[in-house]
Coordinates of C-alpha atoms and ligand atoms in Angstrom, one line a residue:
M1 CA -203.2 -160.6 -30.4
T2 CA -200.8 -161.3 -33.2
L3 CA -198.4 -158.7 -34.6
E4 CA -197.0 -159.2 -38.1
I5 CA -195.0 -156.5 -39.8
P6 CA -195.8 -156.6 -43.5
E7 CA -192.9 -156.8 -46.0
T8 CA -194.0 -153.5 -47.6
A9 CA -193.9 -151.7 -44.2
L10 CA -190.3 -153.0 -43.7
Q11 CA -189.4 -151.6 -47.1
W12 CA -190.7 -148.2 -46.2
Q13 CA -188.8 -148.4 -42.9
K14 CA -185.6 -149.1 -44.9
K15 CA -186.2 -146.2 -47.3
A16 CA -186.9 -143.9 -44.3
R17 CA -183.7 -145.0 -42.7
E18 CA -181.7 -144.2 -45.8
I19 CA -183.3 -140.8 -46.2
A20 CA -182.8 -140.1 -42.5
D21 CA -179.1 -140.9 -42.8
Q22 CA -178.6 -138.8 -45.9
Y23 CA -181.0 -135.9 -45.6
V24 CA -182.1 -135.6 -42.0
R25 CA -179.3 -136.3 -39.6
P26 CA -176.6 -134.2 -41.4
L27 CA -178.9 -131.2 -41.6
A28 CA -180.5 -131.5 -38.2
Q29 CA -178.3 -129.0 -36.3
K30 CA -178.4 -126.4 -39.1
Y31 CA -182.2 -126.3 -39.3
D32 CA -182.5 -126.4 -35.5
R33 CA -180.3 -123.3 -35.2
L34 CA -182.0 -121.5 -38.1
Q35 CA -185.4 -122.6 -37.0
E36 CA -186.2 -123.5 -40.7
Y37 CA -188.0 -126.3 -42.4
N38 CA -186.0 -129.1 -44.0
H39 CA -187.3 -128.9 -47.6
E40 CA -184.5 -131.2 -48.9
A41 CA -185.7 -134.1 -46.8
T42 CA -189.4 -133.5 -47.7
K43 CA -188.6 -133.4 -51.4
I44 CA -187.0 -136.8 -51.3
V45 CA -189.6 -138.3 -48.8
A46 CA -192.3 -137.3 -51.4
Q47 CA -190.3 -138.6 -54.4
E48 CA -189.9 -142.0 -52.6
G49 CA -193.6 -142.2 -52.0
L50 CA -193.4 -142.2 -48.2
L51 CA -196.2 -139.6 -47.8
G52 CA -198.5 -142.3 -49.2
V53 CA -198.0 -144.8 -46.3
F54 CA -201.0 -143.5 -44.4
V55 CA -203.2 -143.1 -47.5
P56 CA -205.5 -145.9 -48.7
D57 CA -204.4 -147.4 -52.0
E58 CA -207.7 -146.6 -53.8
Y59 CA -206.7 -142.9 -53.4
G60 CA -203.2 -143.3 -54.7
G61 CA -201.6 -144.3 -51.4
E62 CA -199.6 -147.3 -50.2
N63 CA -202.3 -149.3 -48.4
S64 CA -203.0 -147.0 -45.5
S65 CA -201.1 -148.5 -42.7
V66 CA -200.7 -146.9 -39.3
L67 CA -198.0 -149.4 -38.5
G68 CA -196.1 -148.4 -41.7
L69 CA -196.5 -144.8 -40.7
C70 CA -195.0 -145.6 -37.3
L71 CA -192.0 -147.4 -38.7
V72 CA -191.2 -144.5 -41.0
V73 CA -191.7 -141.8 -38.3
E74 CA -189.5 -143.8 -35.9
E75 CA -186.6 -143.8 -38.4
L76 CA -186.9 -140.1 -39.2
A77 CA -187.2 -139.1 -35.6
K78 CA -184.2 -141.3 -34.6
A79 CA -182.1 -138.8 -36.7
D80 CA -184.1 -135.7 -35.8
S81 CA -187.2 -135.7 -33.7
G82 CA -188.3 -132.4 -35.2
Y83 CA -188.2 -133.8 -38.6
G84 CA -190.2 -136.8 -37.3
V85 CA -193.1 -134.6 -36.5
A86 CA -192.7 -132.5 -39.7
F87 CA -193.4 -135.7 -41.5
A88 CA -196.0 -137.2 -39.0
V89 CA -198.1 -134.1 -38.9
N90 CA -199.2 -134.8 -42.5
A91 CA -200.9 -137.9 -41.3
L92 CA -202.6 -135.9 -38.5
G93 CA -203.8 -133.3 -41.0
S94 CA -205.0 -136.1 -43.4
F95 CA -206.7 -138.5 -41.0
P96 CA -209.9 -136.3 -40.7
L97 CA -210.3 -136.6 -44.5
I98 CA -209.7 -140.4 -44.3
V99 CA -212.1 -141.0 -41.4
G100 CA -214.7 -138.5 -42.3
G101 CA -214.4 -137.2 -45.8
T102 CA -216.9 -137.7 -48.6
E103 CA -215.9 -139.8 -51.6
E104 CA -215.5 -136.5 -53.7
Q105 CA -213.3 -134.9 -51.0
K106 CA -211.1 -138.0 -50.7
K107 CA -210.7 -138.2 -54.5
K108 CA -209.9 -134.6 -54.7
Y109 CA -207.2 -134.3 -52.0
L110 CA -205.8 -137.7 -51.0
P111 CA -203.9 -138.5 -54.2
K112 CA -202.2 -135.1 -54.0
I113 CA -201.3 -135.8 -50.4
A114 CA -200.0 -139.3 -51.2
R115 CA -197.8 -137.8 -54.0
G116 CA -196.4 -135.1 -51.6
E117 CA -198.0 -132.3 -53.8
M118 CA -200.1 -131.2 -50.8
L119 CA -198.7 -131.1 -47.2
T120 CA -201.3 -130.8 -44.5
A121 CA -202.0 -129.4 -41.0
F122 CA -204.5 -129.8 -38.3
C123 CA -206.2 -126.7 -36.8
L124 CA -207.9 -127.7 -33.6
S125 CA -206.3 -126.0 -30.7
E126 CA -206.9 -122.4 -29.7
K127 CA -205.5 -120.0 -27.1
F128 CA -208.3 -121.0 -24.7
A129 CA -209.1 -124.5 -26.0
G130 CA -206.2 -126.8 -25.6
S131 CA -207.0 -129.9 -23.5
D132 CA -210.6 -128.9 -23.7
A133 CA -210.8 -129.4 -27.4
G134 CA -214.6 -129.0 -27.4
G135 CA -214.3 -125.4 -26.0
L136 CA -213.5 -123.8 -29.4
R137 CA -214.5 -120.2 -30.2
C138 CA -213.6 -120.1 -33.9
R139 CA -216.9 -119.8 -35.7
A140 CA -218.3 -120.9 -39.1
E141 CA -221.6 -119.6 -40.4
K142 CA -223.6 -120.7 -43.4
D143 CA -223.9 -118.0 -46.0
G144 CA -225.8 -119.2 -49.1
D145 CA -224.0 -122.2 -50.5
A146 CA -220.8 -121.4 -48.7
W147 CA -219.5 -121.2 -45.1
T148 CA -217.7 -118.2 -43.6
I149 CA -215.0 -118.9 -41.0
K150 CA -214.0 -116.3 -38.5
G151 CA -211.5 -116.9 -35.7
E152 CA -207.9 -117.9 -35.0
K153 CA -206.1 -121.1 -34.1
K154 CA -203.0 -121.7 -32.0
W155 CA -200.2 -124.3 -32.3
T156 CA -200.7 -125.2 -35.9
T157 CA -197.8 -127.4 -36.6
N158 CA -196.6 -127.2 -40.2
G159 CA -198.5 -124.0 -40.6
G160 CA -197.2 -122.0 -43.6
V161 CA -195.6 -125.0 -45.1
A162 CA -198.8 -127.0 -45.4
D163 CA -201.1 -126.6 -48.4
L164 CA -204.3 -128.0 -46.9
Y165 CA -205.7 -127.3 -43.4
T166 CA -208.4 -129.2 -41.5
V167 CA -210.0 -126.4 -39.5
F168 CA -212.4 -127.1 -36.6
A169 CA -215.0 -124.4 -36.0
V170 CA -218.3 -124.0 -34.1
T171 CA -221.3 -124.2 -36.4
D172 CA -224.0 -124.8 -33.8
P173 CA -223.3 -123.0 -30.5
T174 CA -226.5 -124.2 -29.0
S175 CA -225.8 -127.9 -29.4
K176 CA -223.7 -129.9 -26.9
S177 CA -222.8 -132.9 -29.0
R178 CA -223.0 -131.4 -32.6
R179 CA -221.5 -128.0 -31.9
I180 CA -218.4 -128.4 -34.1
S181 CA -217.7 -129.0 -37.8
A182 CA -214.5 -129.4 -39.7
F183 CA -213.6 -127.7 -43.0
L184 CA -210.9 -128.3 -45.6
V185 CA -209.2 -124.9 -46.2
E186 CA -206.5 -124.4 -48.8
K187 CA -203.5 -122.2 -48.5
G188 CA -203.9 -118.9 -50.2
W189 CA -207.7 -118.6 -49.8
D190 CA -208.9 -115.0 -49.1
G191 CA -208.8 -114.1 -45.5
F192 CA -206.6 -117.0 -44.4
T193 CA -203.2 -115.9 -43.1
I194 CA -200.4 -117.2 -41.0
G195 CA -200.0 -115.2 -37.8
K196 CA -197.3 -115.4 -35.1
T197 CA -194.6 -118.0 -35.7
E198 CA -193.6 -119.5 -32.4
D199 CA -189.9 -119.4 -31.1
K200 CA -189.6 -122.9 -29.6
M201 CA -187.5 -124.8 -27.1
G202 CA -187.3 -127.8 -29.4
I203 CA -188.6 -129.3 -32.7
R204 CA -187.3 -126.1 -34.3
C205 CA -187.2 -127.3 -37.9
V206 CA -191.0 -127.5 -38.1
P207 CA -193.0 -124.3 -37.9
V208 CA -195.7 -124.0 -35.2
V209 CA -197.8 -120.9 -35.9
E210 CA -201.1 -119.1 -35.3
T211 CA -203.5 -119.3 -38.1
H212 CA -206.0 -116.6 -38.7
F213 CA -209.4 -116.9 -40.5
D214 CA -210.8 -113.5 -41.3
G215 CA -214.0 -114.2 -43.0
V216 CA -212.6 -117.1 -45.1
K217 CA -215.3 -118.4 -47.6
V218 CA -215.3 -122.1 -47.7
P219 CA -217.5 -123.8 -50.4
E220 CA -220.1 -126.3 -49.1
E221 CA -218.2 -129.2 -50.7
N222 CA -215.3 -128.5 -48.3
L223 CA -217.4 -129.1 -45.2
L224 CA -215.8 -132.4 -44.0
G225 CA -218.2 -135.3 -44.5
G226 CA -220.8 -133.1 -46.1
K227 CA -222.8 -132.7 -42.9
P228 CA -222.3 -130.2 -40.1
G229 CA -221.9 -131.3 -36.4
L230 CA -219.5 -134.2 -36.9
G231 CA -216.3 -132.2 -36.2
F232 CA -215.7 -133.2 -32.6
K233 CA -216.1 -136.9 -33.3
H234 CA -213.9 -136.6 -36.3
S235 CA -211.2 -134.8 -34.3
M236 CA -211.2 -137.6 -31.6
M237 CA -211.1 -140.4 -34.3
T238 CA -208.2 -138.6 -35.9
L239 CA -206.3 -138.4 -32.6
D240 CA -206.9 -142.1 -32.0
L241 CA -205.1 -142.8 -35.3
A242 CA -202.4 -140.1 -35.0
R243 CA -201.3 -140.8 -31.4
P244 CA -199.4 -144.0 -32.4
G245 CA -197.5 -141.8 -34.8
V246 CA -196.4 -139.3 -32.2
A247 CA -195.6 -142.3 -29.9
A248 CA -193.4 -143.6 -32.7
Q249 CA -191.7 -140.3 -32.9
A250 CA -190.9 -140.7 -29.2
V251 CA -189.5 -144.2 -29.7
G252 CA -187.3 -142.9 -32.5
A253 CA -186.2 -140.0 -30.4
A254 CA -185.4 -142.3 -27.5
Q255 CA -183.5 -144.8 -29.7
G256 CA -181.5 -141.9 -31.3
A257 CA -180.5 -140.6 -27.9
L258 CA -179.6 -144.1 -26.6
D259 CA -177.5 -144.8 -29.7
L260 CA -175.5 -141.6 -29.3
A261 CA -175.0 -142.3 -25.6
L262 CA -173.7 -145.8 -26.3
V263 CA -171.2 -144.5 -28.8
Y264 CA -170.0 -141.8 -26.4
A265 CA -169.8 -144.1 -23.4
N266 CA -167.5 -146.4 -25.4
R267 CA -165.3 -143.5 -26.4
R268 CA -165.1 -141.4 -23.3
R269 CA -162.4 -142.4 -20.8
Q270 CA -162.1 -141.5 -17.1
F271 CA -160.1 -143.1 -14.3
G272 CA -158.1 -145.0 -17.1
A273 CA -161.2 -146.8 -18.5
T274 CA -164.1 -146.1 -20.8
I275 CA -167.1 -144.9 -18.9
A276 CA -169.1 -147.8 -20.5
S277 CA -167.2 -150.1 -18.2
F278 CA -168.6 -148.4 -15.1
Q279 CA -171.6 -150.2 -13.6
M280 CA -173.5 -147.0 -12.8
V281 CA -173.3 -145.9 -16.5
Q282 CA -174.2 -149.5 -17.5
Q283 CA -177.3 -149.3 -15.3
L284 CA -178.3 -146.0 -17.1
L285 CA -177.8 -147.6 -20.5
A286 CA -179.6 -150.8 -19.6
D287 CA -182.7 -148.9 -18.3
M288 CA -182.7 -146.7 -21.4
A289 CA -182.7 -149.7 -23.7
M290 CA -185.4 -151.6 -21.7
Q291 CA -187.7 -148.7 -21.6
T292 CA -187.2 -147.8 -25.3
E293 CA -187.9 -151.4 -26.3
A294 CA -191.0 -151.6 -24.1
A295 CA -192.3 -148.4 -25.6
R296 CA -191.6 -149.7 -29.1
W297 CA -193.8 -152.8 -28.8
L298 CA -196.6 -150.8 -27.1
V299 CA -196.5 -148.5 -30.1
Y300 CA -196.5 -151.3 -32.7
A301 CA -199.4 -153.0 -30.8
S302 CA -201.4 -149.8 -30.9
A303 CA -200.7 -149.2 -34.5
A304 CA -201.7 -152.8 -35.4
A305 CA -204.9 -152.2 -33.4
A306 CA -205.5 -149.1 -35.5
D307 CA -205.0 -151.1 -38.7
R308 CA -207.3 -153.8 -37.6
G309 CA -210.0 -151.2 -36.6
E310 CA -210.1 -152.6 -33.0
S311 CA -212.8 -151.1 -30.7
N312 CA -210.3 -150.5 -27.9
L313 CA -208.0 -148.3 -30.0
T314 CA -208.7 -145.1 -28.0
K315 CA -207.2 -146.7 -24.9
R316 CA -204.3 -148.4 -26.6
A317 CA -203.4 -145.3 -28.6
A318 CA -203.4 -143.2 -25.4
M319 CA -201.3 -145.8 -23.5
A320 CA -198.7 -145.9 -26.3
K321 CA -198.6 -142.1 -26.6
C322 CA -198.3 -141.6 -22.9
F323 CA -195.7 -144.3 -22.2
A324 CA -193.5 -143.7 -25.2
T325 CA -193.3 -140.0 -24.7
D326 CA -192.6 -140.2 -21.0
T327 CA -189.9 -142.7 -22.0
A328 CA -188.4 -140.3 -24.6
V329 CA -188.1 -137.6 -22.0
K330 CA -186.5 -140.0 -19.5
V331 CA -184.1 -141.5 -22.0
A332 CA -183.0 -138.2 -23.4
T333 CA -182.4 -136.9 -19.9
D334 CA -180.2 -139.9 -19.1
A335 CA -178.4 -139.6 -22.4
V336 CA -177.4 -136.0 -21.5
Q337 CA -176.2 -137.5 -18.1
V338 CA -174.0 -140.0 -20.0
F339 CA -172.4 -137.2 -22.0
G340 CA -171.8 -135.2 -18.8
G341 CA -170.8 -131.6 -19.2
Y342 CA -170.5 -132.1 -23.0
G343 CA -174.2 -133.1 -23.0
F344 CA -175.1 -129.6 -22.0
M345 CA -173.2 -128.0 -25.0
E346 CA -175.0 -127.3 -28.2
D347 CA -172.1 -128.3 -30.4
Y348 CA -172.7 -131.9 -29.2
P349 CA -175.9 -133.5 -30.7
I350 CA -177.5 -134.7 -27.4
A351 CA -178.7 -131.4 -26.0
K352 CA -181.1 -131.2 -29.0
Y353 CA -182.6 -134.6 -28.2
Y354 CA -183.3 -133.3 -24.7
R355 CA -184.9 -130.1 -25.9
D356 CA -186.9 -131.9 -28.6
A357 CA -188.3 -134.5 -26.2
K358 CA -190.3 -132.3 -23.9
I359 CA -193.1 -131.3 -26.3
L360 CA -193.9 -135.0 -26.8
Q361 CA -195.5 -135.1 -23.4
I362 CA -197.6 -132.1 -24.3
Y363 CA -198.9 -132.1 -27.9
E364 CA -201.5 -134.4 -29.4
G365 CA -203.1 -134.4 -26.0
T366 CA -201.0 -133.9 -22.8
N367 CA -200.0 -137.0 -20.9
Q368 CA -202.5 -136.0 -18.2
I369 CA -205.2 -136.2 -20.8
Q370 CA -203.9 -139.6 -22.0
R371 CA -204.1 -140.9 -18.4
L372 CA -207.7 -139.5 -18.2
V373 CA -208.6 -141.3 -21.4
I374 CA -207.0 -144.5 -20.3
A375 CA -208.7 -144.4 -16.9
R376 CA -212.1 -143.5 -18.4
N377 CA -211.9 -146.5 -20.7
L378 CA -210.7 -148.9 -17.9
I379 CA -213.6 -147.9 -15.7
K380 CA -216.0 -148.5 -18.6
E381 CA -214.5 -151.9 -19.2
A382 CA -214.6 -152.8 -15.6
G383 CA -218.2 -154.0 -16.2
Q384 CA -216.6 -157.1 -17.8
L385 CA -214.9 -157.9 -14.4
A386 CA -218.2 -158.4 -12.4
H387 CA -217.3 -162.1 -11.8
L388 CA -214.4 -160.9 -9.6
E389 CA -216.9 -159.3 -7.1
A390 CA -217.3 -162.7 -5.4
F391 CA -213.6 -162.8 -4.6
I392 CA -213.5 -159.4 -2.8
P393 CA -214.8 -159.7 0.8
G394 CA -217.5 -157.2 1.9
E395 CA -218.0 -155.6 5.3
W396 CA -221.2 -155.4 7.4
Q397 CA -221.9 -152.8 10.0
E398 CA -225.1 -152.2 12.1
L399 CA -226.9 -148.8 11.6
Y400 CA -227.0 -148.4 15.4
G401 CA -230.2 -146.5 15.2
A402 CA -229.1 -144.1 12.5
S403 CA -231.7 -143.9 9.8
D404 CA -230.9 -144.8 6.3
M405 CA -231.2 -141.1 5.5
E406 CA -228.1 -140.3 7.6
V407 CA -225.9 -142.9 6.0
P408 CA -224.8 -142.6 2.4
A409 CA -227.0 -144.9 0.2
D410 CA -223.9 -146.7 -1.2
A411 CA -222.7 -147.6 2.3
V412 CA -226.1 -149.1 3.2
K413 CA -226.2 -151.0 -0.1
E414 CA -222.7 -152.3 0.4
S415 CA -223.5 -153.4 4.0
E416 CA -226.7 -155.1 2.8
Q417 CA -224.8 -156.9 0.1
A418 CA -222.1 -158.1 2.5
R419 CA -224.7 -159.4 5.0
A420 CA -226.4 -161.3 2.2
Ligands
CAA501 N1 -213.7 -141.5 -30.9 C1 -215.0 -141.2 -31.3 N2 -215.8 -140.4 -30.6 C2 -215.3 -139.9 -29.4 C3 -214.0 -140.2 -28.9 C4 -213.2 -141.1 -29.7 N3 -212.0 -141.4 -29.3 N4 -213.8 -139.6 -27.7 C5 -215.0 -139.0 -27.5 N5 -215.9 -139.1 -28.5 C6 -217.2 -138.6 -28.5 C7 -218.0 -139.1 -27.4 O1 -218.6 -140.3 -27.6 C8 -219.0 -138.0 -27.2 O2 -220.1 -138.2 -28.2 P1 -221.6 -137.8 -27.8 O3 -221.6 -136.3 -27.5 O4 -222.3 -138.2 -29.1 O5 -222.0 -138.6 -26.6 C9 -218.3 -136.7 -27.6 O6 -217.2 -137.2 -28.4 C10 -217.8 -136.0 -26.4 O7 -216.9 -136.8 -25.6 P2 -216.4 -136.6 -24.2 O8 -217.6 -136.3 -23.3 O9 -215.5 -137.7 -23.8 O10 -215.6 -135.2 -24.4 P3 -214.8 -134.3 -23.4 O11 -215.2 -132.9 -23.6 O12 -214.9 -134.9 -22.0 O13 -213.3 -134.4 -23.9 C11 -211.1 -135.3 -24.2 C12 -212.6 -135.5 -24.1 C13 -210.5 -136.7 -24.2 C14 -210.5 -134.6 -22.9 C15 -210.8 -134.5 -25.4 O14 -211.2 -133.2 -25.4 C16 -209.3 -134.5 -25.8 O15 -208.8 -135.5 -26.4 N6 -208.6 -133.4 -25.5 C17 -207.2 -133.3 -25.9 C18 -207.1 -132.6 -27.2 C19 -205.9 -132.8 -28.0 O16 -205.3 -133.9 -28.0 N7 -205.4 -131.8 -28.6 C20 -204.2 -131.9 -29.4 C21 -204.4 -131.1 -30.6 S1 -203.4 -131.6 -31.9 C22 -201.8 -131.2 -31.6 O17 -201.4 -130.9 -30.6 C23 -201.0 -131.6 -32.8 C24 -199.9 -130.8 -33.2 O18 -199.9 -129.7 -33.5 C25 -198.7 -131.6 -33.7

């Protein structure tokens, strides 16, 4: 595969870096402590058009590039991983519309999203439906020419700040494959309220809330895609596109932690020398840099696969998400180690990187789910490797009077094949 980063994406990356240096890093500790949203940064991000990087140009965006999204998220997360997700979650909330919306729905909402006039959120998870995304209980029933949603959602990132919510609800409880539909719900509609705001270990500048739907009436034209039953598929397609973005957040978080550790290792002196001159510290720094760089290219490759519409995107996106987020946790942990006792103190910046990193292995699909997705796809693809069968020796064993019934059918078949 080839990977070329378009000039426009590099320009967005530069803009994001400038915004991160001016509006994100200097305010990171304040909003982390207060557990409040960084509106200053979002105002400037919107003004500079960065919320358009994941929106197709025919709907007022900047050519809809997942790679562009990743470059922007990486820069923002380098300064503050929490702000990285505060930005990236707008892509997660908008991808259902991009992959499954009708022309009218796209025309109505995407230009506002691209201009930053509407921030978005993704309401899939529930208290009892996390990894098992298909096990939702939130219900939507047809009522004349509108739908009525009843239920509640958990872990809605950006909830309260967002203006548009993609809400997944059961519309046909009797169906296995067409049980769920998605709805576009606007902030302020009757019956739609924000419930508990979570008190979190990390990413504290972005709200994560419960959202409540108490008989919310949704017009038929806000049923995503105009047809019921497509919700689960749309949610999975969305996650395939969004996971490179969360992986980019992890790369930014890892790079941000590494940069701080490098500066500190060059400054801190022990035994009459900087700790950067000690080989054990050098090994930590070298491993952190290698792993971050490896994660970065896996993320860019998965983003490019998304932009090219490659059929193996699901596996690539899961690999990037899993590898990059495991890397961020490892690198942030080692960065705290480089800072020693000061790393444990909240007036130093590195403790926050450590706290912010953990959630990366959990949201947008736990890393156990990513490994499950990767393995399922590998096993499916193994059919293309049948030519290797000839290179793996087989074993033959007599039945010694046992009937075929007593020996597992597979074992008999393998033995027969080996004898042949
Ligand atoms: N693209 C398109 N369709 C897909 C698909 C994909 N990537 N993956 C599955 N499907 C389709 C299947 O083809 C199948 O279709 P049919 O019924 O027509 O055959 C259907 O969906 C069901 O597929 P599975 O049998 O594979 O479904 P499953 O129940 O075994 O679940 C899963 C699969 C991968 C475990 C899935 O439930 C999953 O991804 N779980 C994790 C959920 C998740 O990531 N949640 C995060 C929420 S967002 C969040 O955290 C964000 C935040 O706040 C910041």
